[in-house]
Tab-separated table of C-alpha atoms in Angstrom:
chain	number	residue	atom	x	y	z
O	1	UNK	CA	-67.714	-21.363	84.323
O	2	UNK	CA	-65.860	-24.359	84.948
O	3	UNK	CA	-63.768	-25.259	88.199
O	4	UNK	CA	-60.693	-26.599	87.345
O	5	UNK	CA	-59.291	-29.066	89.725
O	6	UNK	CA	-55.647	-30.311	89.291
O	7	UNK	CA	-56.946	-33.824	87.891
O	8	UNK	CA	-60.877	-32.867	87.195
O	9	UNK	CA	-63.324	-30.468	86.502
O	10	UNK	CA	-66.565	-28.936	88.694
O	11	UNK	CA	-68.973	-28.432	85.928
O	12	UNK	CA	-72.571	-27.386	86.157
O	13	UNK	CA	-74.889	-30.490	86.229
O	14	UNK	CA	-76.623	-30.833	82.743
O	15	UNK	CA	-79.751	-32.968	81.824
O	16	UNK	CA	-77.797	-35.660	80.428
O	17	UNK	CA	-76.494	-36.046	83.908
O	18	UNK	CA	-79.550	-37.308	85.500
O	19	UNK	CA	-79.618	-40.820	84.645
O	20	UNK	CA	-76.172	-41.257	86.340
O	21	UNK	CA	-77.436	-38.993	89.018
O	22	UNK	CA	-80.602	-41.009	89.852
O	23	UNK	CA	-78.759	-44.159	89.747
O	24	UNK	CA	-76.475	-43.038	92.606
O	25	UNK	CA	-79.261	-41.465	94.804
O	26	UNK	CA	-81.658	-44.783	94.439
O	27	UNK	CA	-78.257	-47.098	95.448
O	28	UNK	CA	-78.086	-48.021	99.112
O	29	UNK	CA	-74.550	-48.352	98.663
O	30	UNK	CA	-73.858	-44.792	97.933
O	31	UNK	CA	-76.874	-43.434	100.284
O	32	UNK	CA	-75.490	-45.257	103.306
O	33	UNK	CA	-72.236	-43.489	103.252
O	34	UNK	CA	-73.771	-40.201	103.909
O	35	UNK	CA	-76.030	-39.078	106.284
O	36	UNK	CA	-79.121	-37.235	104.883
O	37	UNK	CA	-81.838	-39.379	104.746
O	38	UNK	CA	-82.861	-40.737	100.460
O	39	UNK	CA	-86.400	-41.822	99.627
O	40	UNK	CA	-86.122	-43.847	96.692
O	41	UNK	CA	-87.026	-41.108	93.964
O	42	UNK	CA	-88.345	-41.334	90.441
O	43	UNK	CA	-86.523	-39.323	87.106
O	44	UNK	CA	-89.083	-37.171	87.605
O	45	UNK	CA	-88.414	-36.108	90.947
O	46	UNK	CA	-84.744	-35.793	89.667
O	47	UNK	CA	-85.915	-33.619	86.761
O	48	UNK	CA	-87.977	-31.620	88.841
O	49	UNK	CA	-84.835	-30.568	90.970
O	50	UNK	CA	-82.487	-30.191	88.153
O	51	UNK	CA	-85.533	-27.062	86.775
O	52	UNK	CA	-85.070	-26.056	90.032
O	53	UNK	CA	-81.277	-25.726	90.449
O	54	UNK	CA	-81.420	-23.219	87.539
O	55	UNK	CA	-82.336	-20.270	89.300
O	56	UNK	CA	-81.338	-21.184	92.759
O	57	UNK	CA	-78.105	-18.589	94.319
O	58	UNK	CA	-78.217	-20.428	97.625
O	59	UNK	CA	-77.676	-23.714	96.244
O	60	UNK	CA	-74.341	-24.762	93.953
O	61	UNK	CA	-74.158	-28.187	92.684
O	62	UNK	CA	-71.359	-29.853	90.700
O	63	UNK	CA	-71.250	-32.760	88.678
O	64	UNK	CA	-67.671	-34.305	89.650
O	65	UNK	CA	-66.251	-34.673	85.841
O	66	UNK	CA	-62.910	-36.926	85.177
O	67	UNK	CA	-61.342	-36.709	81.604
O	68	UNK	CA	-61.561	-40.417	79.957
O	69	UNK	CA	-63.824	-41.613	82.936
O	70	UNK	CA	-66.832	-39.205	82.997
O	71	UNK	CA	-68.686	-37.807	85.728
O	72	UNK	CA	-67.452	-40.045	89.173
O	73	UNK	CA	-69.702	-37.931	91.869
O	74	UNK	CA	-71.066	-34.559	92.710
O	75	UNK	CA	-69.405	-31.746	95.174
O	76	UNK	CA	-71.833	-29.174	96.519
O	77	UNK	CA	-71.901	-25.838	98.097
O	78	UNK	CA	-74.967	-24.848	99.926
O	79	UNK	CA	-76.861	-23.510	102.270
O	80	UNK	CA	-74.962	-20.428	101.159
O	81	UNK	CA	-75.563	-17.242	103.847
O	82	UNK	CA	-74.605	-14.361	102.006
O	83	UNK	CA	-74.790	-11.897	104.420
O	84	UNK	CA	-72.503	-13.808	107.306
O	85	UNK	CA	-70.289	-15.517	104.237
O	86	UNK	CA	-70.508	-19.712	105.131
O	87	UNK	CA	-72.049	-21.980	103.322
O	88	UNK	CA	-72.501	-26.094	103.945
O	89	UNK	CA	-70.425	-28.457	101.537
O	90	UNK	CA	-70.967	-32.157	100.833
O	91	UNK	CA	-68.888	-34.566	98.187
O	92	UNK	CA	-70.844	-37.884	96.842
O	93	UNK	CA	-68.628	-39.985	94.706
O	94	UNK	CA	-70.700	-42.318	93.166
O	95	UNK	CA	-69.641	-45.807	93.218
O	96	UNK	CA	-66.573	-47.096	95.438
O	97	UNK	CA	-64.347	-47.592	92.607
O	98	UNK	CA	-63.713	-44.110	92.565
O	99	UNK	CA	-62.115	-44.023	96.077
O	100	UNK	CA	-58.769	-44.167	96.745
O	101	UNK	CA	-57.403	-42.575	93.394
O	102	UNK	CA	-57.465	-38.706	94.523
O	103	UNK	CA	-60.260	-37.323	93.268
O	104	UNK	CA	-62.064	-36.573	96.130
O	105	UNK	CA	-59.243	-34.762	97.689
O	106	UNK	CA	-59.132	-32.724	94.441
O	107	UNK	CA	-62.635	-32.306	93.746
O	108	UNK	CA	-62.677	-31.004	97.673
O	109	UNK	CA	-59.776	-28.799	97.180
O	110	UNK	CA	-61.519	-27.221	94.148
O	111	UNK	CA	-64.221	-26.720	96.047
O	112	UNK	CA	-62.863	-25.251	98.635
O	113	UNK	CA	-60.382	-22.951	96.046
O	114	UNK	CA	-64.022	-21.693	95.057
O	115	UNK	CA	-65.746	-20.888	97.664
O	116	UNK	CA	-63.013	-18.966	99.324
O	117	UNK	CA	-61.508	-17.275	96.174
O	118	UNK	CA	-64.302	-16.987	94.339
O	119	UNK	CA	-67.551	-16.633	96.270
O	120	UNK	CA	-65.453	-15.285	98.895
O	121	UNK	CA	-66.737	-17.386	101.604
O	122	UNK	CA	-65.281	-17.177	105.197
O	123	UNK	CA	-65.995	-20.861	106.056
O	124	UNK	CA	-67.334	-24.294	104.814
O	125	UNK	CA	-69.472	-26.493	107.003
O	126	UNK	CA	-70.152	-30.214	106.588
O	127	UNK	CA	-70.824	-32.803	108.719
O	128	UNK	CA	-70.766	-36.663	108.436
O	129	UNK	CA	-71.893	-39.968	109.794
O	130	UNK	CA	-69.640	-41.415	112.648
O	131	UNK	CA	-69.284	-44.777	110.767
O	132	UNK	CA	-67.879	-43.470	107.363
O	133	UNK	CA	-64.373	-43.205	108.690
O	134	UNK	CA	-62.651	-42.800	105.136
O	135	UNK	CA	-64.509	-39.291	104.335
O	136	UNK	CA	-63.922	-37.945	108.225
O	137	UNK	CA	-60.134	-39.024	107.862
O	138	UNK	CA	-59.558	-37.293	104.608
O	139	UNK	CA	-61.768	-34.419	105.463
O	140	UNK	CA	-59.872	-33.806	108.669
O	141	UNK	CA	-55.970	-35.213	108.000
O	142	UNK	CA	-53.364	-33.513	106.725
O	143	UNK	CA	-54.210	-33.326	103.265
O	144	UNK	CA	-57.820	-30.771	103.128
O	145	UNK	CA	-57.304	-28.990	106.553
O	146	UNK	CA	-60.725	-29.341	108.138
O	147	UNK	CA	-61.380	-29.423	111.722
O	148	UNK	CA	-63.853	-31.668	113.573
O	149	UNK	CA	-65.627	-29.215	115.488
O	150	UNK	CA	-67.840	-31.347	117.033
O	151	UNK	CA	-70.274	-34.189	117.294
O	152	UNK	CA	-74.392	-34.631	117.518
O	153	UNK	CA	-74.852	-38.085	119.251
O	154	UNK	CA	-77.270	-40.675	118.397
O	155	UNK	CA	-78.112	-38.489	115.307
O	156	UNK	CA	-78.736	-40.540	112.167
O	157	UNK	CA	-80.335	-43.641	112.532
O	158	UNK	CA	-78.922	-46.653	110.034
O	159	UNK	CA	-78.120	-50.311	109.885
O	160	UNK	CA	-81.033	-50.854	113.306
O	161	UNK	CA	-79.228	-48.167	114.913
O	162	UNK	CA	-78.316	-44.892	116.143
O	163	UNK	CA	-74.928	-42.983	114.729
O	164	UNK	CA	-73.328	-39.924	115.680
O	165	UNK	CA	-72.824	-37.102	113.559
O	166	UNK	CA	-69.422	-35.564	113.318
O	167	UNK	CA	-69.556	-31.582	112.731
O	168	UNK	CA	-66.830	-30.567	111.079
O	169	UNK	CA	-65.731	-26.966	109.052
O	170	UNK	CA	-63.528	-25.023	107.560
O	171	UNK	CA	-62.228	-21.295	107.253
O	172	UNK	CA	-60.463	-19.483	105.032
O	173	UNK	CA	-57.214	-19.201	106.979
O	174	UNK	CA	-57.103	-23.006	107.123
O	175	UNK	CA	-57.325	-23.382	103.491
O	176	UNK	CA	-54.184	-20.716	102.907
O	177	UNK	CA	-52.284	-22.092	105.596
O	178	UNK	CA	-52.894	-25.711	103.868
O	179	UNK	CA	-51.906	-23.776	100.149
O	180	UNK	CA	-48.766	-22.400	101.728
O	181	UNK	CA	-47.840	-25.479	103.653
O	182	UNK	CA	-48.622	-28.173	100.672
O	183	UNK	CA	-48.232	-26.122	97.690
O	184	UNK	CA	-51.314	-27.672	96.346
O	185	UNK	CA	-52.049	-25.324	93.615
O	186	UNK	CA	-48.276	-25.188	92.611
């Protein structure tokens, strides 16, 4: 099944995804905005985890898919917990031309339109690294609805130093008061 955003799709990620894929996760560019730590990895490291994504309920992965542009990024849901109904979500977009143009927001709101009416989730975590002040302020402004909840200091170390990392989430009475109050969905 496909998750329709109001400008993209959520698809699953597909083999002839990974070249794209591995591109973004060997670019220092793309790897510094975020705050998990990248190895440089091989294609076969990449097709290693794309076997293993098959079969895997606690991990959801999306290739980020744009009609007459292609696949831009990756949106994930994981971490799921079943049994207490959260799960941990992260967005990648893949190179910085991408920014700026609303997909993010909508690839987030899709997301998010998932995991709450769909997986019926109670909350989405995510977290980020202090510096990357573009994905806390649309994460947390007006337009997505997610609170910073807190903040890990000295967390992630980059650039010869230590960064904080800001804890933010989501429930599932934030993302209907956001529906009601933008109309998102419309």
């Amino acid at each position: 099944m496909n998750i329709k955003g109001k400008i993209l799709i959520l698809r699953a990620i597909e083999e002839r995804d990974l070249e794209l894929l591995h591109k973004w996760a060997n670019d220092p560019v793309t790897q510094d905005g975020i705050g998990e730590l990248h190895f440089p990895s091989s294609m076969d490291f990449h097709k290693t985890w794309f076997q293993n994504l098959k079969n895997d309920r606690l991990n959801q992965r999306f290739v980020v898919d744009v009609p007459e542009i292609g696949i831009i990024g990756i949106s994930s849901i994981v971490n799921i917990d079943w049994r207490n109904s959260h799960a941990w979500h992260g967005l990648v977009l893949g190179e910085s031309k991408h920014c700026g143009k609303g997909y993010g927001v909508d690839a987030i709101m899709a997301t998010m339109r998932y995991a709450f009416e769909e997986l019926n989730l109670e909350r989405l975590d995510g977290s980020m690294i202090e510096y990357n002040k573009i994905s806390i302020a649309t994460y947390c402004g007006t337009k997505l609805g997610w609170k910073e909840e807190g903040r890990r200091r000295n967390y992630f170390f980059r650039k010869g130093r230590y960064w904080d990392q800001i804890v933010v989430g989501v429930t599932r009475q934030d993302y209907q008061e956001l529906i009601e109050r933008t109309n998102y969905w419309g």
